[in-house]
Coordinates of C-alpha atoms and ligand atoms in Angstrom, one line a residue:
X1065 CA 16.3 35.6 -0.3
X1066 CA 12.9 35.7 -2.6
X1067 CA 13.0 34.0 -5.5
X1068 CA 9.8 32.4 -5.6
X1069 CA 6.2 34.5 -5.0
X1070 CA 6.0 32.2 -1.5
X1071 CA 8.6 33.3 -0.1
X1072 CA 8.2 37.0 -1.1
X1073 CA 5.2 36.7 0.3
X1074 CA 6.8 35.6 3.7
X1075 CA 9.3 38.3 3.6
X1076 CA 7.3 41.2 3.3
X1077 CA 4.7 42.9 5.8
X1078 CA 3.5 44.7 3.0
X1079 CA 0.4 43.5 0.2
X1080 CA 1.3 41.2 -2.4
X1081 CA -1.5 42.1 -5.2
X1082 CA -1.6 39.8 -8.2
X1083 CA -4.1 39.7 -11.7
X1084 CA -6.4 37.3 -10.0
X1085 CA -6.4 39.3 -6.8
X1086 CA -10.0 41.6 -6.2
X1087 CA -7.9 44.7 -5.5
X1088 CA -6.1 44.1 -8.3
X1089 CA -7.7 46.3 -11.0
X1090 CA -8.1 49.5 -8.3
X1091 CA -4.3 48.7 -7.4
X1092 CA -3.2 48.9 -10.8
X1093 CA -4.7 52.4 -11.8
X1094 CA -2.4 55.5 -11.9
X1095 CA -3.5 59.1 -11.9
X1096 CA -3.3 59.6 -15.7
X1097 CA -6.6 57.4 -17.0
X1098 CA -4.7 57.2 -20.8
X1099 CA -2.2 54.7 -18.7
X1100 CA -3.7 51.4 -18.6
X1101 CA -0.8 48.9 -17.9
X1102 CA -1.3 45.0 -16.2
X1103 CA 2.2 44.5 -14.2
X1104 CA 2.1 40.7 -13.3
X1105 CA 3.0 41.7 -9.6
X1106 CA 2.2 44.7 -7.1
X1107 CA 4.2 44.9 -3.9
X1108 CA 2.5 47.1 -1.1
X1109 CA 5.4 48.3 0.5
X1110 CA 5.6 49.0 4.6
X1111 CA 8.5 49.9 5.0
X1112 CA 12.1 49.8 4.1
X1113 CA 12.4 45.6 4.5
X1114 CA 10.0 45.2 2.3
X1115 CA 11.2 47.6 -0.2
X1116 CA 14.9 45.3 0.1
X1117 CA 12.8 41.9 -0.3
X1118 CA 11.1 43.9 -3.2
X1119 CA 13.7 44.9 -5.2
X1120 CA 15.5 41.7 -4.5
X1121 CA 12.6 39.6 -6.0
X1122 CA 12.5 41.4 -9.1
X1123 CA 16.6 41.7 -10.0
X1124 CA 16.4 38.0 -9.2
X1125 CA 13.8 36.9 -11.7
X1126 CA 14.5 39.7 -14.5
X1127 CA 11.2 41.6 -13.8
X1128 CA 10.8 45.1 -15.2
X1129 CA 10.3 47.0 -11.8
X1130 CA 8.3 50.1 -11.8
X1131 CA 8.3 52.1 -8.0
X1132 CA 5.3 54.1 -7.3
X1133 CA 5.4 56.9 -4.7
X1134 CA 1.9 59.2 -5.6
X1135 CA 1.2 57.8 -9.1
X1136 CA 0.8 61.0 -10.9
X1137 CA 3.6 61.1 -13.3
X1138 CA 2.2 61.7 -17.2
X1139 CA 3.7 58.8 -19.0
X1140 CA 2.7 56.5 -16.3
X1141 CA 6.1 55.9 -14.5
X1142 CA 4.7 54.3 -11.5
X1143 CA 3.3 51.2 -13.4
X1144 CA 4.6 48.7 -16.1
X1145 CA 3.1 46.1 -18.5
X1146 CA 4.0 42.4 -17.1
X1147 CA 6.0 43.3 -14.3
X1148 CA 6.8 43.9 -11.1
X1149 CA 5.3 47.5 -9.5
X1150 CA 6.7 48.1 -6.1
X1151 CA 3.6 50.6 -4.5
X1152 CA 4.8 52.8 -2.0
X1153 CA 1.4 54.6 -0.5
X1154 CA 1.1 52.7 2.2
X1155 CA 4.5 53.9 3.9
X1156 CA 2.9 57.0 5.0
X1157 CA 4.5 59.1 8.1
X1158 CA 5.9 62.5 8.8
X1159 CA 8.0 63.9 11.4
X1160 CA 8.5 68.0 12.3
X1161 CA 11.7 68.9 14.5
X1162 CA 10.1 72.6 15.1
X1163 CA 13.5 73.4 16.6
X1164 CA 15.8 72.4 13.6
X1165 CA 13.3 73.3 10.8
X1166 CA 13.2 70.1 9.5
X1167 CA 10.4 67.3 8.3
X1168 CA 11.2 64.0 7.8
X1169 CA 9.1 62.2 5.3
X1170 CA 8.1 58.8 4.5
X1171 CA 8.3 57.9 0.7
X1172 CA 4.6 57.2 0.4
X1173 CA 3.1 60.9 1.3
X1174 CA 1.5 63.0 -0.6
X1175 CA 2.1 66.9 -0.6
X1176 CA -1.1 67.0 1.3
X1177 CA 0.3 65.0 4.0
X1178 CA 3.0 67.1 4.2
X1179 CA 0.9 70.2 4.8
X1180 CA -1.0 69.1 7.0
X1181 CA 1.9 67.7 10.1
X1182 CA 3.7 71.4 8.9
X1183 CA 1.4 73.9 9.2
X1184 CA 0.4 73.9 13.1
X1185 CA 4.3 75.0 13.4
X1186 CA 3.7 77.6 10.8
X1187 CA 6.3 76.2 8.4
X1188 CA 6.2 74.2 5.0
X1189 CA 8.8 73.5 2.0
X1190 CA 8.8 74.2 -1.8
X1191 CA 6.3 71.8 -3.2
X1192 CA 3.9 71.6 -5.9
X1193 CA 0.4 72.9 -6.8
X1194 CA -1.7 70.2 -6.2
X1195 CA -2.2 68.5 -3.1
X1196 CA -2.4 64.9 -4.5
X1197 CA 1.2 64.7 -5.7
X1198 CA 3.7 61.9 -4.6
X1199 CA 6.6 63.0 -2.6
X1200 CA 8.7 61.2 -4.0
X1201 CA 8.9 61.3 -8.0
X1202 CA 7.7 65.6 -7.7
X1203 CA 10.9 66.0 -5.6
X1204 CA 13.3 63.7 -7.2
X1205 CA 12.5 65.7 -10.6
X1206 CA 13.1 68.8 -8.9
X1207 CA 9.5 70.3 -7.5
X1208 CA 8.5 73.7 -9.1
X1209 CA 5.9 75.2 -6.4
X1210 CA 5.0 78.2 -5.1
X1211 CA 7.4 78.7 -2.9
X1212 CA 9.9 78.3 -5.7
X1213 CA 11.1 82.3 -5.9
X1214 CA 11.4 82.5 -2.4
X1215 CA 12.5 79.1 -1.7
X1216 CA 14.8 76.9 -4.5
X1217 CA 13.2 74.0 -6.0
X1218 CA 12.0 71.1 -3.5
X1219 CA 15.4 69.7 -4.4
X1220 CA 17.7 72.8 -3.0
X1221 CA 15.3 72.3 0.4
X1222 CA 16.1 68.5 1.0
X1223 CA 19.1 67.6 3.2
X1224 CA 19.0 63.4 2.7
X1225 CA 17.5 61.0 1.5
X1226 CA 17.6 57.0 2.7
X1227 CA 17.6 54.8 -0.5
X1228 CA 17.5 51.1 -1.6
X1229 CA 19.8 50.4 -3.9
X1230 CA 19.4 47.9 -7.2
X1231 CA 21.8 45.7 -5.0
X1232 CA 19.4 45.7 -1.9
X1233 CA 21.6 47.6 0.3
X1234 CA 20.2 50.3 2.5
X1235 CA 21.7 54.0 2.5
X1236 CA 21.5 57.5 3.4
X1237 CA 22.7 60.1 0.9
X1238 CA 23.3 63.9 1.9
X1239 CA 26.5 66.5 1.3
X1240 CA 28.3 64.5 4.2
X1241 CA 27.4 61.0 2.9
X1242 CA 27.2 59.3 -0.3
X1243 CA 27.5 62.7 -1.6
X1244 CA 27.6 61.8 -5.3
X1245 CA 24.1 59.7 -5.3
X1246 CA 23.2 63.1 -3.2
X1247 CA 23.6 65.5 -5.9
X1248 CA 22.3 62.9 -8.6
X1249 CA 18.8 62.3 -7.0
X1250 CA 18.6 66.4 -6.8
X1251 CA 17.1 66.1 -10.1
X1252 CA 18.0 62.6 -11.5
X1253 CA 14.6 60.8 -11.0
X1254 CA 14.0 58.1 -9.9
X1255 CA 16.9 56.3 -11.7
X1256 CA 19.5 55.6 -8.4
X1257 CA 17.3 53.6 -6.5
X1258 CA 14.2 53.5 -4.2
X1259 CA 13.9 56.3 -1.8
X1260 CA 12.4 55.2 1.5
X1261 CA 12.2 58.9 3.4
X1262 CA 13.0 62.7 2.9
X1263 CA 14.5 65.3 4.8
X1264 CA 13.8 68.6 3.7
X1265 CA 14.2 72.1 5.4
X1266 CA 11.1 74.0 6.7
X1267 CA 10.6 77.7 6.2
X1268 CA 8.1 80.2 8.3
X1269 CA 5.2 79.9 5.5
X1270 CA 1.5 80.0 7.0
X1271 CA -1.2 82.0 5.8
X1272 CA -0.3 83.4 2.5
X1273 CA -2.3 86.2 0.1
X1274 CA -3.6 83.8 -2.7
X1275 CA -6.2 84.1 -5.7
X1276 CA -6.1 84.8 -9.2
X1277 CA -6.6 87.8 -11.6
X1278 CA -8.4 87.5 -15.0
X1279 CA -8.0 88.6 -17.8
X1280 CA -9.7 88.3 -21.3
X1281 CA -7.6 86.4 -24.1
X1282 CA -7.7 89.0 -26.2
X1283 CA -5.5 91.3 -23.5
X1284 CA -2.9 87.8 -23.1
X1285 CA -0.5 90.0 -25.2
X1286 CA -0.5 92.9 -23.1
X1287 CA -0.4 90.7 -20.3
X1288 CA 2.4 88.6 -21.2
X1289 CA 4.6 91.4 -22.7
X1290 CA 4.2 92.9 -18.8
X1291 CA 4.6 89.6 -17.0
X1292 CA 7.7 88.4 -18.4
X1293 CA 9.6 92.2 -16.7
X1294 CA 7.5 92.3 -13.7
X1295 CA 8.0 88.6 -12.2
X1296 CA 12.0 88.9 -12.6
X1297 CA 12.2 92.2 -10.7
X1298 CA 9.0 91.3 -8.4
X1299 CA 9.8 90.6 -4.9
X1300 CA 10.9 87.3 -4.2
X1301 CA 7.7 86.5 -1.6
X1302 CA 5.7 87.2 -4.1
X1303 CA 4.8 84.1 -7.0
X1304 CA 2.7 84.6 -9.6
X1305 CA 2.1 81.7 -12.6
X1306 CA 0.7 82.8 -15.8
X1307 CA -2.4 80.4 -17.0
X1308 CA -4.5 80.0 -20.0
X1309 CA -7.6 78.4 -18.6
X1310 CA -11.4 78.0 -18.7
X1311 CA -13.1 79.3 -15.6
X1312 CA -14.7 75.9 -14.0
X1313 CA -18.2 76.9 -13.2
X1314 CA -17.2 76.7 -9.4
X1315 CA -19.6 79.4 -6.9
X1316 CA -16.0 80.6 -6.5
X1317 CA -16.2 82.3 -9.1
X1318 CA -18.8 84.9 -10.9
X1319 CA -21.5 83.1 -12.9
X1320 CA -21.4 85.4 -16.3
X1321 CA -17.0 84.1 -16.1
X1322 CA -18.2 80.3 -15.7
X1323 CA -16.8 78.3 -19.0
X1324 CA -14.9 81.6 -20.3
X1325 CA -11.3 81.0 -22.0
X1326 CA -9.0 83.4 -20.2
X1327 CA -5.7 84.1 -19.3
X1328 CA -4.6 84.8 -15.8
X1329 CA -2.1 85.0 -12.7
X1330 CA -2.6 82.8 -9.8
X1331 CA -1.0 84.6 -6.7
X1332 CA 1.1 83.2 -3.9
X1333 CA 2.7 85.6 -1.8
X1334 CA 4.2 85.0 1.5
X1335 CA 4.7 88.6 2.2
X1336 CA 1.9 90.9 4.1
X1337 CA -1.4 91.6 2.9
X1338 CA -0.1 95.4 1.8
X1339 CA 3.2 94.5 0.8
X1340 CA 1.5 91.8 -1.8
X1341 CA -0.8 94.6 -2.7
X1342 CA 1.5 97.3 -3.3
X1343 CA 3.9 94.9 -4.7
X1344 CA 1.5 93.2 -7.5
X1345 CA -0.8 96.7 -7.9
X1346 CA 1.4 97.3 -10.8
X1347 CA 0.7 94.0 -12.6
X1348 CA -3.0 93.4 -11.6
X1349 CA -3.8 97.0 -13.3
X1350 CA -3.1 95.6 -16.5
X1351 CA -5.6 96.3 -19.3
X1352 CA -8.9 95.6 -17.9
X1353 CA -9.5 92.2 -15.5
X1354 CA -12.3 90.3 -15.4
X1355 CA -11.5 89.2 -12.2
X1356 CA -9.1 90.7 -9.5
X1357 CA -9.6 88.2 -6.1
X1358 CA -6.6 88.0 -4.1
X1359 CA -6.8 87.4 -0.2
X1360 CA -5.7 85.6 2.5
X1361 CA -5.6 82.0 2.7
X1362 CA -4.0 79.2 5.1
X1363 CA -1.4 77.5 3.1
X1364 CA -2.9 74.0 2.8
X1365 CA -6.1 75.3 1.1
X1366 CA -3.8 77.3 -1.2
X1367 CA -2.5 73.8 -1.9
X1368 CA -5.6 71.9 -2.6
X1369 CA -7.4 74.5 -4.2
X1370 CA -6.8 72.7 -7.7
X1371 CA -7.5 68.8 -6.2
X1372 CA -11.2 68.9 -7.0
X1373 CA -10.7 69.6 -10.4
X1374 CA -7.9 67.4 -11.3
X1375 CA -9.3 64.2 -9.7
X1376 CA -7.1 60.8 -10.9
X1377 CA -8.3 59.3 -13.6
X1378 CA -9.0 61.7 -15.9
X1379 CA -6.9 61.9 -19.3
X1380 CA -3.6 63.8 -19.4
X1381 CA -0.9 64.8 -21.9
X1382 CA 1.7 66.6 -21.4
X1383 CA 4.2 68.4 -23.3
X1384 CA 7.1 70.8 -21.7
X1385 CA 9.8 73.2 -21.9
X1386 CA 12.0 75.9 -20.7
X1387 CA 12.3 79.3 -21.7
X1388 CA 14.9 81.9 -21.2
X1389 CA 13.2 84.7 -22.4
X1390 CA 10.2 85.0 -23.5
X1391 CA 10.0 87.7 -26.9
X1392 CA 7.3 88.9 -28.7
X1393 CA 7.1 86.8 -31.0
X1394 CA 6.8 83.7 -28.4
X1395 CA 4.2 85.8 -27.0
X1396 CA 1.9 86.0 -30.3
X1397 CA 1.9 81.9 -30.8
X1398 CA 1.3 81.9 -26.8
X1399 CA -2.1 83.4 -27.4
X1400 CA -2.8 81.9 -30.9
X1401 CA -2.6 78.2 -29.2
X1402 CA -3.3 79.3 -25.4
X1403 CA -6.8 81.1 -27.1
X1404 CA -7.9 77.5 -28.2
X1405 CA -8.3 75.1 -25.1
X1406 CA -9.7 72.4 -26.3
X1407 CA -11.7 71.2 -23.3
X1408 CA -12.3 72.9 -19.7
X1409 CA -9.7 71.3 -18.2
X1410 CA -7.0 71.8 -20.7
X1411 CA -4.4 74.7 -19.7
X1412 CA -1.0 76.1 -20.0
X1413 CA 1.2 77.1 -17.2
X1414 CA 4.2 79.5 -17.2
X1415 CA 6.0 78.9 -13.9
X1416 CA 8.4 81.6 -12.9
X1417 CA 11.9 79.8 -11.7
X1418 CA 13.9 82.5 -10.9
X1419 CA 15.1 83.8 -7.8
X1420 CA 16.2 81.8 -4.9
X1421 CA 16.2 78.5 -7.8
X1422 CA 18.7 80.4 -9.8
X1423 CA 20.9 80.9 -7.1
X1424 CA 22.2 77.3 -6.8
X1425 CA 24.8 76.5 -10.3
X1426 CA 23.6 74.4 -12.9
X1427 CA 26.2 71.9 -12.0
X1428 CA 25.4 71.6 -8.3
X1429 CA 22.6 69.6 -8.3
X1430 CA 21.2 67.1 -11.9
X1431 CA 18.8 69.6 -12.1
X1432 CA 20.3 71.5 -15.1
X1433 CA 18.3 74.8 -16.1
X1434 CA 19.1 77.2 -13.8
X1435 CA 19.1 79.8 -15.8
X1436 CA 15.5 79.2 -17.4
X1437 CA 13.4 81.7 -16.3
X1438 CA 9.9 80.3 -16.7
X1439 CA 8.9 76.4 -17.0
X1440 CA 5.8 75.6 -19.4
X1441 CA 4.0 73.0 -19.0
X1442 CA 0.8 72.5 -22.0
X1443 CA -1.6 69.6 -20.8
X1444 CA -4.6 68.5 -22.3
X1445 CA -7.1 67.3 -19.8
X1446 CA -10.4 65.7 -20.3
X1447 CA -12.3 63.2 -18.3
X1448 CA -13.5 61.3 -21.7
X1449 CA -11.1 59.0 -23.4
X1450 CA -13.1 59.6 -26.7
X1451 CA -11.0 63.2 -26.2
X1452 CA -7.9 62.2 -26.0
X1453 CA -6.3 62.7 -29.4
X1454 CA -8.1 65.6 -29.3
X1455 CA -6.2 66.9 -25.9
X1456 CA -3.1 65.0 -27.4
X1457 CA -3.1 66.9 -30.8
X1458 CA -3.8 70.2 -29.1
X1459 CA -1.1 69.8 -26.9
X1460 CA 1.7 68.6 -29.5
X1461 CA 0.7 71.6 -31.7
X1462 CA 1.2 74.3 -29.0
X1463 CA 4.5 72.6 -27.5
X1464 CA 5.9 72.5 -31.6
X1465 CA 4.8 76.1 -32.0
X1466 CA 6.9 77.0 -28.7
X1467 CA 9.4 75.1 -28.6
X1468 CA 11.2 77.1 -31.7
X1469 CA 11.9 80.0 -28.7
X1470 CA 12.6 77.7 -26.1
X1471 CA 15.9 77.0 -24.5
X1472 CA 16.1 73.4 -25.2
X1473 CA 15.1 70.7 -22.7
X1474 CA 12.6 70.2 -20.1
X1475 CA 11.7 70.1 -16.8
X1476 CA 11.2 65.9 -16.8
X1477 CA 8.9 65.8 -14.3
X1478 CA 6.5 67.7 -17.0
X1479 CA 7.6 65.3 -19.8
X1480 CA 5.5 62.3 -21.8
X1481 CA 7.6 60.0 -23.6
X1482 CA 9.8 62.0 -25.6
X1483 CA 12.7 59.5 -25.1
X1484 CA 16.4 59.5 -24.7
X1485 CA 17.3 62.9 -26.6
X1486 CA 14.8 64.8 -25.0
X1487 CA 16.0 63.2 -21.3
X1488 CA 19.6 64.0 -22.6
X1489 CA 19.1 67.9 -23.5
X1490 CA 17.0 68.0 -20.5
X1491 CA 20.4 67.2 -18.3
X1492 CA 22.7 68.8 -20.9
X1493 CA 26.3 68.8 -19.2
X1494 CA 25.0 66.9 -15.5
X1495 CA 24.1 64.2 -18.1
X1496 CA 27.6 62.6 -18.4
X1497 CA 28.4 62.2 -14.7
X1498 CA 25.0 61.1 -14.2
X1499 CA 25.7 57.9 -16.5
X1500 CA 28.7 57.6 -14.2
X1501 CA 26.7 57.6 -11.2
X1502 CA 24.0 55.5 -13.0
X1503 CA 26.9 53.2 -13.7
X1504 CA 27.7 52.7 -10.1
X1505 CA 24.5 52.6 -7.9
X1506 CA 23.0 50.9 -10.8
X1507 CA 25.0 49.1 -13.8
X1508 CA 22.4 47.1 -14.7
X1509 CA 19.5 50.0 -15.3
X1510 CA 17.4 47.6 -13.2
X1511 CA 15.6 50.8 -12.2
X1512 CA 14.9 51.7 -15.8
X1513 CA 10.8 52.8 -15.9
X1514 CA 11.4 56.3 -15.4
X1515 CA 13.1 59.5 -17.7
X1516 CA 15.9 56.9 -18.0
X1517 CA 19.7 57.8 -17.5
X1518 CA 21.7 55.0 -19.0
X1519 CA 24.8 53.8 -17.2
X1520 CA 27.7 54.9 -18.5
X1521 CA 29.4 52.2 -20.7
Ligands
FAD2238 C1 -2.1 67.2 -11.2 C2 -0.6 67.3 -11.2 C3 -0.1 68.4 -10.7 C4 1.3 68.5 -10.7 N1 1.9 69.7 -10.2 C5 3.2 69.8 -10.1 C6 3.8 70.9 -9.5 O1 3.2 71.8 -9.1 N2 5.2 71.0 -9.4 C7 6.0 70.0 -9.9 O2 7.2 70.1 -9.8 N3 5.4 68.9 -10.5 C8 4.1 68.8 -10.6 N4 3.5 67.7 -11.2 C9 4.4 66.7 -11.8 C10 4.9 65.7 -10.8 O3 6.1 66.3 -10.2 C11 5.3 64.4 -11.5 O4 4.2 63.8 -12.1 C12 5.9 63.4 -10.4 O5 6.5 62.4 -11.1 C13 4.8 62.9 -9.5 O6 5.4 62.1 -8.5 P1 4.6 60.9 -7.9 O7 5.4 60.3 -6.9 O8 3.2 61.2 -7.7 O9 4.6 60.0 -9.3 P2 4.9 58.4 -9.6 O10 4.1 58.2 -10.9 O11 4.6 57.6 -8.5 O12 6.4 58.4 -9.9 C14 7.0 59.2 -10.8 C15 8.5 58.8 -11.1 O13 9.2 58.8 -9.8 C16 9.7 57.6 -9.5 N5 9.5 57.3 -8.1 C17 8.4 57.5 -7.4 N6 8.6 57.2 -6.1 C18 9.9 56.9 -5.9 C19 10.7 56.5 -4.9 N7 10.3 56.5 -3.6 N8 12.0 56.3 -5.1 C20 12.5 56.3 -6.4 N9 11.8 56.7 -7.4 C21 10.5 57.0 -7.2 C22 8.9 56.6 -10.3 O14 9.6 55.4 -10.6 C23 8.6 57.3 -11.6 O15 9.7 57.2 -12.5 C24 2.1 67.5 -11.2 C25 1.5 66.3 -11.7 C26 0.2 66.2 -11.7 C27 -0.5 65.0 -12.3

């Protein structure tokens, strides 16, 4: 057993980075640039060994132990201050079984990973929106992605998951094994233990109609007030998110648009090219857009489209909720706040999460709000620390403004640090069993740096 850095060292195939270390300060970094945290220790992790020699070494000598899979959550969940972060992006790997429909995944890839080994067999899983997102903590808080209408969350597509437990041991959880850590890491977080590979179901997706359509801010009402009917009743191939952006001055887009505030939807349909025509035609003639540019696209660009823009390091904050309607009234503080981005990479997102997502109960996986028919997430982005209590102040003051009309918690994977009550409305009834199940895989909340469930007392 590990109790001294020597023999961790020996135990482990994995890196062993440290303060004096060269790698140290590139090792340390996490997506969000706000989060600058010096852990005293950084395991490398190769595999599932060193992940047991890992977690062993830091139960042993009281070390608050942070586990990293892609580094991107907000509050900067993958790091910690003075202890011990067990680094997963080394354990990269990812296996298709064309024949079952299934992908096995190694705890270390990114969604881009995961595109890439699908899409020669035509087939991918509900993920995200950006390429460069972990895994592991986007699909242990759930994973709202395109595919989510058509699909479920990430969560209602994965079948198991192998685990290392606070106590070192090795399992597998699914419906036919450790059943009640199964339903518990379906939208639990990170808090049950570290999660050394995936198995998710794969679905016939492969070149999809993507693009946006634009609209001027001062037609967000009209917009809005038509979005909120037409993506319940739309077909479910067809995924849309509502946006208040700045257009980046990308050639993809028109010069005389380049640094305009506007609102659109981005498109992501898996259905034909007429059917997504004749199926969004209604929507897109809206008012008058400034830009109309959907078209087909292989699904791993749709994917990555966003990566150049969000590049790690830049400042994030992040502020969430979920919303069962969405009235008029939520509408008209929508565009007062949306209207007002205070830098170009600032933006709102209303992500539709109904159909096939609302088809699994509330109570069968942690993931609580089925019912929630759009997720926002407000984030101020900016590359310049100088902004950030600029982004920070713009963000808090359109989540307050919102939240009034809001259905209560969050989706935590698009949380800050709004603490315990916050992670408690966010579970609402699952919470109680989850502090059961908290109590048994992990009494001693050794896996703590993360939207923490407390074990039950
Ligand atoms: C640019 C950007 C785009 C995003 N887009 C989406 C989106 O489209 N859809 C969506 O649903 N979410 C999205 N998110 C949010 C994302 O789901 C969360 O930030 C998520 O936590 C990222 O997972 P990660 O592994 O990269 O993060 P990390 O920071 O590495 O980890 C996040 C949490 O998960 C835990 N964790 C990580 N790996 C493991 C593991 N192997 N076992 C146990 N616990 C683990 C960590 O301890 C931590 O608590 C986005 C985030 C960013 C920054």
């Amino acid at each position: 057993m590990a109790h001294s850095i020597e023999q961790l060292k020996a135990a482990i195939r994995g890196q062993l980075i440290q303060p004096a270390d060269a790698t140290y300060d590139a090792a340390r970094k996490v997506y969000n640039g706000m989060i600058d945290k010096r852990p005293a220790l950084i395991v490398r992790a190769v595999d599932a060994a060193d992940l047991m020699a890992a977690v062993r070494y830091g139960r042993e000598n009281g070390l608050l132990t942070a586990i990293r899979g892609g580094g991107h959550s907000g509050p900067g969940l993958g790091t910690c201050e003075g202890g011990l972060v067990i680094d997963l992006s080394l354990m990269k790997g990812v296996r298709v079984d064309p024949t079952a429909r299934t992908v096995r995944v190694a705890a270390g890839c990114v969604w881009g990973d995961v595109d890439h080994a699908t899409h020669p067999f035509g087939m991918a899983t509900t993920s995200g929106f950006v390429s460069t997102t972990g895994v592991a903590g986007l699909t242990l808080g759930g994973g709202i992605g395109y595919l989510t209408r058509r699909y479920g969350l990430t969560i209602d597509n994965l079948l198991s998951v192998d685990m290392v437990l606070a106590d070192g041991r090795f399992v597998t959880a699914s419906t036919k094994e450790n059943d009640d850590l199964f339903w518990a890491v379906r939208g639990g977080g990170g808090n049950f233990g570290v999660v050394t590979s995936f198995e998710f179901r794969l679905h016939p997706v492969s070149t999809v109609q993507f693009g946006p359509t634009f609209w001027p801010t001062e037609q967000a009402a009209d917009v809005l007030r038509f979005y909120r009917e037409f993506i319940l009743t739309a077909p479910e191939t067809v995924n849309g998110f509502f946006a208040f952006l700045v257009v980046p001055p990308a050639p993809l887009f028109p010069e005389h648009l380049h640094m305009k505030t506007v609102c659109g939807i981005v498109w992501c349909s898996t259905a034909s090219a007429e059917e997504t025509e004749k199926a969004t035609r209604p929507m897109r003639s809206v008012g008058t857009p400034l830009l109309d540019a959907v078209g087909p696209a292989p699904f791993p660009t749709v994917q990555s489209v966003f990566d150049s823009l969000f590049v790690p390091g830049l400042q994030w904050y992040w502020r969430a909720d979920n919303f069962t309607e969405l009235s008029d009234a939520a509408i008209a503080k929508h565009v007062e706040h949306g209207s007002k981005l205070p830098t170009m990479l600032s933006t709102m997102h209303l992500y539709p999460v109904n159909g096939a997502a609302q088809r699994v109960d509330k109570n069968d996986t942690a993931y609580s709000f089925r019912e929630a028919l759009f997720a926002e997430v407000i984030v101020g982005v900016d590359p310049d620390p100088a902004n950030a209590q600029k982004i920070t102040n713009w963000c808090k003051s359109y989540y307050d403004a919102l939240h009034l009309y809001s259905a209560g918690g969050a989706y935590v994977n698009f949380m800050m640090d709004e603490g315990q009550e916050r992670v408690q409305a966010s579970f609402r009834d699952n919470y109680t069993r989850l502090a059961a199940i908290k109590k048994k895989y992990d009494p001693t909340n050794f896996f703590c740096v993360n939207q923490n469930i407390k074990p039950a007392a």
